[in-house]
Structure formats: C-alpha cells, structure tokens
Short mmCIF file of C-alpha atoms in Angstrom, two decimals:
data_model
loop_
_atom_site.label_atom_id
_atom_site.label_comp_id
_atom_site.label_asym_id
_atom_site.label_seq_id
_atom_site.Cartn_x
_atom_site.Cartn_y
_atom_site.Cartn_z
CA UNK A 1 -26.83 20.00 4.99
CA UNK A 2 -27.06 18.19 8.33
CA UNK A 3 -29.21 15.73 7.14
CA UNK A 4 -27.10 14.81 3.99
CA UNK A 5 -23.92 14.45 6.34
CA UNK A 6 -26.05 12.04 8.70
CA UNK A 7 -26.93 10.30 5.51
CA UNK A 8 -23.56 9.84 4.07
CA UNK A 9 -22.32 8.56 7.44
CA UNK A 10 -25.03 6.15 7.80
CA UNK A 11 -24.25 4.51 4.12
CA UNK A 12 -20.59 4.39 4.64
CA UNK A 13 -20.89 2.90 8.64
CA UNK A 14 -23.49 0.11 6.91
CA UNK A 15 -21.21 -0.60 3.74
CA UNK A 16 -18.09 -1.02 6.33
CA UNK A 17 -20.62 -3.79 8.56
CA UNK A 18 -21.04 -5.48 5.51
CA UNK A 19 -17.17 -5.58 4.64
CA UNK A 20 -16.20 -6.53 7.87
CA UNK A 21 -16.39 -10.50 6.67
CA UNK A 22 -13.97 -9.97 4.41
CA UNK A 23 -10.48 -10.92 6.35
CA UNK A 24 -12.57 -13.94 8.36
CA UNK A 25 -13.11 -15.36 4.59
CA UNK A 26 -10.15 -14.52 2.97
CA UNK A 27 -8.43 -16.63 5.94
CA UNK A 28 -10.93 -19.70 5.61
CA UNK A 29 -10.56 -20.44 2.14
CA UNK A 30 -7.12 -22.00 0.98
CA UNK A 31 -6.78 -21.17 -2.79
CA UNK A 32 -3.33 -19.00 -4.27
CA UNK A 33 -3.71 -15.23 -4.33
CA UNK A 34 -4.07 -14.79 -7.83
CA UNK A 35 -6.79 -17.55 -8.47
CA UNK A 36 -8.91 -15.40 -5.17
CA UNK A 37 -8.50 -12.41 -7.31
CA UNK A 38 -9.90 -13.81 -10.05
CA UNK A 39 -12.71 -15.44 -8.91
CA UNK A 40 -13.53 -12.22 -6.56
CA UNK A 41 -13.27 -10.18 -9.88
CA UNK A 42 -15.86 -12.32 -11.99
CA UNK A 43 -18.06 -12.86 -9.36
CA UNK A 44 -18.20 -9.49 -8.63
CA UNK A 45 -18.93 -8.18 -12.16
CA UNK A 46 -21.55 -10.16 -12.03
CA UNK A 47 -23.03 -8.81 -8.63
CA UNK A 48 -22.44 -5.36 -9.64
CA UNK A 49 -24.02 -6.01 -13.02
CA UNK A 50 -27.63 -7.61 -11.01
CA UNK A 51 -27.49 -4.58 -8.57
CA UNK A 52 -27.31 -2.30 -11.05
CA UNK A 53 -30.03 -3.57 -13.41
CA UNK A 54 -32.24 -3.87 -10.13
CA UNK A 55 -31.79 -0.02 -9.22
CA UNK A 56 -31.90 1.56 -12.62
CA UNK A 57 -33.47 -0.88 -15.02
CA UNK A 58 -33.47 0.66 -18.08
CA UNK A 59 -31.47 4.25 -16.94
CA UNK A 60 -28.27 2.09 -16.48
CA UNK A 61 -26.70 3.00 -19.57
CA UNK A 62 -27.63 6.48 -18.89
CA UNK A 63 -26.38 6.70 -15.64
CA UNK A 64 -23.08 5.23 -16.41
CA UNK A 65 -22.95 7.95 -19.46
CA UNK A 66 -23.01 10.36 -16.94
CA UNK A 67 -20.31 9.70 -15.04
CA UNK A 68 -17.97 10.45 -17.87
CA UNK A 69 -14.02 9.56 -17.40
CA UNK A 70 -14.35 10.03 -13.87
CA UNK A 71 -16.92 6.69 -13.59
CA UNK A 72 -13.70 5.37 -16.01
CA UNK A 73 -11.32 6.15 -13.41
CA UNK A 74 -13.18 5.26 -10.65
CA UNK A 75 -13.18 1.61 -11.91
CA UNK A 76 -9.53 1.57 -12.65
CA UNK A 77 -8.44 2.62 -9.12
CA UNK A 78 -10.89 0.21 -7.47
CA UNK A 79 -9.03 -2.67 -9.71
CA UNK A 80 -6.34 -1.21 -8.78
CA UNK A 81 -6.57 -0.67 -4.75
CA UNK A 82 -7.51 -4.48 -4.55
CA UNK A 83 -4.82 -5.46 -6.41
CA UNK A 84 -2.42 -3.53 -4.54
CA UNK A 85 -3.67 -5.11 -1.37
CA UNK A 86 -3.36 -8.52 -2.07
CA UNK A 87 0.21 -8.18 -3.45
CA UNK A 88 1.16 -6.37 -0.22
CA UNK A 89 -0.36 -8.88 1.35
CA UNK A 90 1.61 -11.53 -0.34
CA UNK A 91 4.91 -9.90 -0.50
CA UNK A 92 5.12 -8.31 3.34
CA UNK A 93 4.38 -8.91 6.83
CA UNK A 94 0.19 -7.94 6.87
CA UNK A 95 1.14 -5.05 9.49
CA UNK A 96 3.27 -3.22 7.20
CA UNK A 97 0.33 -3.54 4.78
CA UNK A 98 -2.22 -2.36 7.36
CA UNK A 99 -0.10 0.34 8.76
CA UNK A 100 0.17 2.05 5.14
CA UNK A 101 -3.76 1.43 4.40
CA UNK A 102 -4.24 2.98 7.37
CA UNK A 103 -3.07 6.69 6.06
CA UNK A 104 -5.80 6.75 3.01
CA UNK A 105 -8.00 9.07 5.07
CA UNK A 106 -4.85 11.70 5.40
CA UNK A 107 -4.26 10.84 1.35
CA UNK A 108 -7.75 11.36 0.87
CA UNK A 109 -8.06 14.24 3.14
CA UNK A 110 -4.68 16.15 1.44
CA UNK A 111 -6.15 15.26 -2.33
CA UNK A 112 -9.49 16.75 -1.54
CA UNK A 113 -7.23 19.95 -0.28
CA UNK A 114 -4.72 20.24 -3.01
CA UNK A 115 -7.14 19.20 -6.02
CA UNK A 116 -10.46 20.26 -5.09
CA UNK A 117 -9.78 22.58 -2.38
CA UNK A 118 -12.34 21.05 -0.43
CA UNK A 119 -10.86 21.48 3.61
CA UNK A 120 -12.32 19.64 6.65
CA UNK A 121 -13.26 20.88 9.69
CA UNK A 122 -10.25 20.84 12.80
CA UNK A 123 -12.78 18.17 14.93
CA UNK A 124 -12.94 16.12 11.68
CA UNK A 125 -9.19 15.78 11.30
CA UNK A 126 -8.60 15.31 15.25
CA UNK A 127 -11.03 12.05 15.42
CA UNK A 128 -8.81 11.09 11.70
CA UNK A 129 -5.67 11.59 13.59
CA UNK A 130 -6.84 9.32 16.58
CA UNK A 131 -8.59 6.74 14.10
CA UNK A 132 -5.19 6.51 11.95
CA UNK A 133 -3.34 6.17 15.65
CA UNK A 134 -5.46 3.65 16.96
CA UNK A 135 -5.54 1.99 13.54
CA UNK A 136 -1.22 2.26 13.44
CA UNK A 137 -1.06 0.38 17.11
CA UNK A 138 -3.47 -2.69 15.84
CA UNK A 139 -1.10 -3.13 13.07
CA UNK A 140 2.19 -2.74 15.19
CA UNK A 141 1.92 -6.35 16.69
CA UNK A 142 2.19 -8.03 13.31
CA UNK A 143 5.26 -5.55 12.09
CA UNK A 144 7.62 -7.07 10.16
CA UNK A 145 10.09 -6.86 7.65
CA UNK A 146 9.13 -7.50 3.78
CA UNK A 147 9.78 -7.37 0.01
CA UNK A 148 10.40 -4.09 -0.97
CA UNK A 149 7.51 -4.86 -3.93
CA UNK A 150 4.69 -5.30 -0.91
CA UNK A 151 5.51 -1.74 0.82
CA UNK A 152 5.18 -0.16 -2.42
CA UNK A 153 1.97 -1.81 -3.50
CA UNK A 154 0.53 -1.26 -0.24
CA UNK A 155 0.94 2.39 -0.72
CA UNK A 156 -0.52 2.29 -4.46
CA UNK A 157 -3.94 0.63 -2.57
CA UNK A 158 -3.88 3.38 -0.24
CA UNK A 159 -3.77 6.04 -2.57
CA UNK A 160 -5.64 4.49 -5.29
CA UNK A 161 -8.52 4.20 -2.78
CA UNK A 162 -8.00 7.80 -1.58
CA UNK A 163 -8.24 8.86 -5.25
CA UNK A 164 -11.13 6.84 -6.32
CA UNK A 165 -13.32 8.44 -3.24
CA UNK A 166 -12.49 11.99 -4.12
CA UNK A 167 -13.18 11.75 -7.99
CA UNK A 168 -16.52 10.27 -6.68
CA UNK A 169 -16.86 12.82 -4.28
CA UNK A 170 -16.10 15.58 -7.23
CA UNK A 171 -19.43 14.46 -9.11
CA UNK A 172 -22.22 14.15 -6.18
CA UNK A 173 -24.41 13.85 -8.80
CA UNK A 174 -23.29 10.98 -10.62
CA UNK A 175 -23.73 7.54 -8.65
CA UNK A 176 -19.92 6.32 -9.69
CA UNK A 177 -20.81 2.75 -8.40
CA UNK A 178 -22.55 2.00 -11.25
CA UNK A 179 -19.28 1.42 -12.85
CA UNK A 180 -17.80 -0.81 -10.58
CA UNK A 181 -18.40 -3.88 -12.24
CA UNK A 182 -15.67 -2.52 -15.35
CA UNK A 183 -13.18 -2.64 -12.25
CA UNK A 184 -13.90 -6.33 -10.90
CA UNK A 185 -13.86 -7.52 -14.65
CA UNK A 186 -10.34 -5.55 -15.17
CA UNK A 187 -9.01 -7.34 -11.99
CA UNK A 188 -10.57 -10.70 -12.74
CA UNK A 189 -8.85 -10.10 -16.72
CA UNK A 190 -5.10 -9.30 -14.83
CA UNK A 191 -5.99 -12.50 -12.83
CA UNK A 192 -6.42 -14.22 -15.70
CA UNK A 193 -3.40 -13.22 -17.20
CA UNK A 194 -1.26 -14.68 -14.03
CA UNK A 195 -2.67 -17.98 -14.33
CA UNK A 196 -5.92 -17.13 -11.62
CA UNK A 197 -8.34 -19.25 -14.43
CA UNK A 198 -9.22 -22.02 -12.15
CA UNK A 199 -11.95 -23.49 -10.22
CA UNK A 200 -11.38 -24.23 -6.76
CA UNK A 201 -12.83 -26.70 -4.31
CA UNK A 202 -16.35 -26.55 -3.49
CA UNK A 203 -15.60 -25.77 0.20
CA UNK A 204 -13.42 -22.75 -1.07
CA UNK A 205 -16.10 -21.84 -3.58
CA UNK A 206 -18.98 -21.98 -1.10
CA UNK A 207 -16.83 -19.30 1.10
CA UNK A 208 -15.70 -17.36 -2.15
CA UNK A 209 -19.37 -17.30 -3.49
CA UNK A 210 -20.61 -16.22 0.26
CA UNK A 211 -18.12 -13.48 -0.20
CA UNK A 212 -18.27 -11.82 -3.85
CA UNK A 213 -21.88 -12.55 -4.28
CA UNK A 214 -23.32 -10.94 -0.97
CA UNK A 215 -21.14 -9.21 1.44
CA UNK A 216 -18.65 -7.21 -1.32
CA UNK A 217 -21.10 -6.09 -3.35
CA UNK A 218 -23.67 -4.69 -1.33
CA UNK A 219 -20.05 -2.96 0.86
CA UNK A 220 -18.46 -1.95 -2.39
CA UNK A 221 -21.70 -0.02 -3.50
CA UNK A 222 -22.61 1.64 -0.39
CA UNK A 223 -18.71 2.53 -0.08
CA UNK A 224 -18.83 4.22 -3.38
CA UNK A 225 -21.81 5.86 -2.73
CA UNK A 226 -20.75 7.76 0.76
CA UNK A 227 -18.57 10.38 -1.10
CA UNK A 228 -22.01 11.69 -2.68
CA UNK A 229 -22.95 12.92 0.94
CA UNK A 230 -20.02 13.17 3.05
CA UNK A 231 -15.93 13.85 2.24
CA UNK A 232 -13.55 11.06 1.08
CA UNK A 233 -11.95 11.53 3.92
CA UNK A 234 -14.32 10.64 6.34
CA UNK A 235 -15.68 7.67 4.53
CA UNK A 236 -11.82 6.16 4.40
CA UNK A 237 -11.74 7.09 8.12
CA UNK A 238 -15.12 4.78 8.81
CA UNK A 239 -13.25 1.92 6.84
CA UNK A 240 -10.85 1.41 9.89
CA UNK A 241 -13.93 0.44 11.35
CA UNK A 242 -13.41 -2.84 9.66
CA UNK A 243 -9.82 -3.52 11.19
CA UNK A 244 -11.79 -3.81 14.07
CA UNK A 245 -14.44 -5.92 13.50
CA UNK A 246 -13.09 -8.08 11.40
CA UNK A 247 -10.18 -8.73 13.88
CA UNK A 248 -13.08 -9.61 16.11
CA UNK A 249 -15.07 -11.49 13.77
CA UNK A 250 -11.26 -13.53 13.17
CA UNK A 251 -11.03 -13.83 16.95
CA UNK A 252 -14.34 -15.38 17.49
CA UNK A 253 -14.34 -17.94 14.69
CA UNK A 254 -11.11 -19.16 14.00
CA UNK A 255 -9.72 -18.50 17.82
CA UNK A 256 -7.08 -16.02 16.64
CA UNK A 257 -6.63 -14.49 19.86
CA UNK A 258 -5.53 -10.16 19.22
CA UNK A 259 -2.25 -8.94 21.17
CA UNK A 260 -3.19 -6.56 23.51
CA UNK A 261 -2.14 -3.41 21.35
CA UNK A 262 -4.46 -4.69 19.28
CA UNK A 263 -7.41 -4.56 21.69
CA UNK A 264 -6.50 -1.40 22.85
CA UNK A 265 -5.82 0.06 19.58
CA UNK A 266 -9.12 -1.06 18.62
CA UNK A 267 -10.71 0.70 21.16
CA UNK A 268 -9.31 4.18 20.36
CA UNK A 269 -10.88 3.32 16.81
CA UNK A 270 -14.06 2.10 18.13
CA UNK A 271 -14.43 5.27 20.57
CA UNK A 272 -13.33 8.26 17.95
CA UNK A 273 -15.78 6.72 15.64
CA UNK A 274 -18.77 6.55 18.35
CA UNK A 275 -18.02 9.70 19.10
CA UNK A 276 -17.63 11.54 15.56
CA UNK A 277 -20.98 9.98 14.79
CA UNK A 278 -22.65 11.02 18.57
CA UNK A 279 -21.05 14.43 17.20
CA UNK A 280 -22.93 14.41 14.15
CA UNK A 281 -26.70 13.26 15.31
CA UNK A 282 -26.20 16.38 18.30
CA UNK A 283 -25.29 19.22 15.59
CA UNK A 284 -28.07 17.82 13.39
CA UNK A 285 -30.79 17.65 16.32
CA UNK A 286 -29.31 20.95 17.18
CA UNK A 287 -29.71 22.65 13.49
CA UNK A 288 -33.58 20.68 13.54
CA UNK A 289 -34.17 22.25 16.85
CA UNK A 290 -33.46 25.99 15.20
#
C-alpha cells in the first residue's frame, strides 16, 4: 500500500516537472487562441498515438477496449478542461482563471466522496487546504474583472479535470491514458471548426512543436496515470506545483518579475508539497521497517 502511494506520487510530481513549460511557451509564441488549440490538439494525437504504440504494441486496441465508456469520458473531459482554460484565459483577467483552477483538488476531493465514497485522510486535506491557499494568493496579484463567459469556463476546466481524474481513479486497472489522443483530436476538430486550420510561423511552430511533441505528452500521460496509485485529489493538488514553477521558469526567461504575494504564495505551495511528500517516504520507511 505504501509503496503504491510513493509510486503514484512520484508519477504525478514527474508529469507536473514536465508540464511546468507550458505557460513559458504559451507566452513565447504569438499565434490566436484558437489556431494554438488546434495545432496543440493534432500534434498531440499524434504524440499520444507514438507513445502508445511504443508501450503496448500490439495490446493497444485491447487496452483501450478495456477502459470501456469511462476511457470515452476520460477523453472528452480532457478536450474539454483545455478548452475551458484557454477560453478563460481569453475572456478574463488570468487570476480569476487561476484562482478557480486552483479548487479542482476540493472538486476532485468532494466527487471522490459523494460518487465513489472514497474519503481522504484529515493530514491529506490540511496540506490541500494550504496548497489551494497558497495557490489563491499567487493568483490574487493578477485579479481582475472579466467576461462573465471566462469565469464560467474556468470553472468547467476545473471540474472537468476533477472528473476526468476520479473516473480514472475508479478503474486502477485500466491505463485511461491510452485514450487521450481521442481528446486532443476532439479539441484539434472544435479548433478546426473556429477557423484554428492554419500554419503558423516557423518560430511559433518550432516553440509549438517543442511543446505538443515532448513536454505535453510525456505530462499528460504520467498525469493520467497517477489516479491508478494515488487519489484524484492529491494528484490535482501536485498540479499547483506547476503555478510555481512555471511562474519561475516565466521569471527567468522572459524577465517577468512575480509580485511579492506571488513569491510568498509560492512558497506555502512549495513547502506543503515538500512536506506531504517527506510525510509519505517516513510512513513508508516506517511500514518497511515493521
């Protein structure tokens, strides 16, 4: 038991390191929001597709039989959470955006209650609580007023991320990412639809490419994979990880200098992580030990 919790942690803290780019190339390349979305959808398809193949070979079919409607639904709500953050993006001030993302782990935590009765322990939810806190007071320097439209889709990626991590979570022995690449193609098809068909420059593709081809992939599929080991909850929770280093990774290259409630909310994120995972390794050498 101890041993699958450290695991789960572990693939969830190294899917969030390989997310953290994400923001720093988002804000280096220069093309419209829809024509982003669909070149991150196709190129991700495509990733998830090569992965895939690579790690089942010839059981891929198989595999994705067995995850049933719930592999279906899986790749709707991960369509649907990105979708839902780059329109909140678009139509709000990005701290009302973040502020809202920030509450997936309680969404996640309260769905795994309600549908699946699953309940955490009372140190799990503290270091949530202090995560979602320290999370809320990055995101309180860029507060702002917005479209009514970006608040709302904000909360429909929140919760469509909470969902898709307890459905996967539901079937630990179905590996839902194999289905992934059904979601990129459905957001790179709604894309489509909104005019996103075109090629950009070859500076933007380079950056786009670096993006969809290495970084999301390899994140999105360890992501998917954490709920097999540890609750939804606490893989959402190690996602605010990446508010913090990608602020940092932001700050470093493009001189975009944080306010300091951001430092010091990223600090209370930094330190309830450390210590829910210094937590962890003691019960585990603890439970070895007996």
């Amino acid at each position: 038991m101890h041993t699958t919790r450290i695991k789960g942690l572990a693939i969830a803290a190294l899917g969030v390191l390989f997310i953290t780019p994400d923001a720093l190339l988002v804000k280096i390349t220069s093309v419209e929001p829809v024509v982003f979305l669909f070149w991150r959808g196709l190129l991700l398809a495509l990733s998830f597709l090569i992965i895939n193949t690579v790690r089942y070979r010839s059981r891929l079919v198989p595999e994705m039989k067995r995850c049933g409607w719930k592999g279906w639904f899986c790749a709707c709500a991960f369509a649907v959470s990105t979708l839902g953050f780059v329109v909140g993006m678009k139509n709000t001030a990005a701290g009302n955006v973040l502020i809202i993302l920030n509450t997936a782990p309680v969404i996640a935590a309260l769905i795994a209650w309600l549908v699946w009765k699953e309940t955490l322990p009372l140190r799990t939810w503290v270091i949530i609580v202090v995560c979602v806190t320290g999370a809320s007071i990055m995101a309180i320097g860029e507060w702002g007023q917005g479209e009514p439209l970006g608040l709302v889709m904000a909360g429909v990626a929140a919760t469509a991320l909470a969902a898709n991590l307890n459905v996967a979570r539901s079937r630990p022995d179905a590996d839902m990412s194999v289905m992934l690449m059904f979601g990129a193609l459905l957001l790179a098809a709604l894309a489509a639809i909104g005019g996103g068909a075109k090629l950009p420059s070859l500076r933007d593709s380079l950056f786009i490419g670096l993006l969809c081809l290495f970084f999301l992939p390899i994140a999105a599929t360890l992501i998917q994979i954490g709920p097999r080991y540890i609750a939804a909850a606490e893989v959402s929770m190690m996602l605010l990880l990446e508010t913090v280093i990608g602020a940092f990774l932001v700050w470093l290259v493009l001189d975009e200098v944080p306010t300091t409630l951001s430092l010091f909310g990223g600090v209370i994120v930094f330190s309830a992580l450390l210590a829910h995972g210094w937590i962890e390794v003691r019960r585990y050498r603890r439970a070895s030990l007996s």
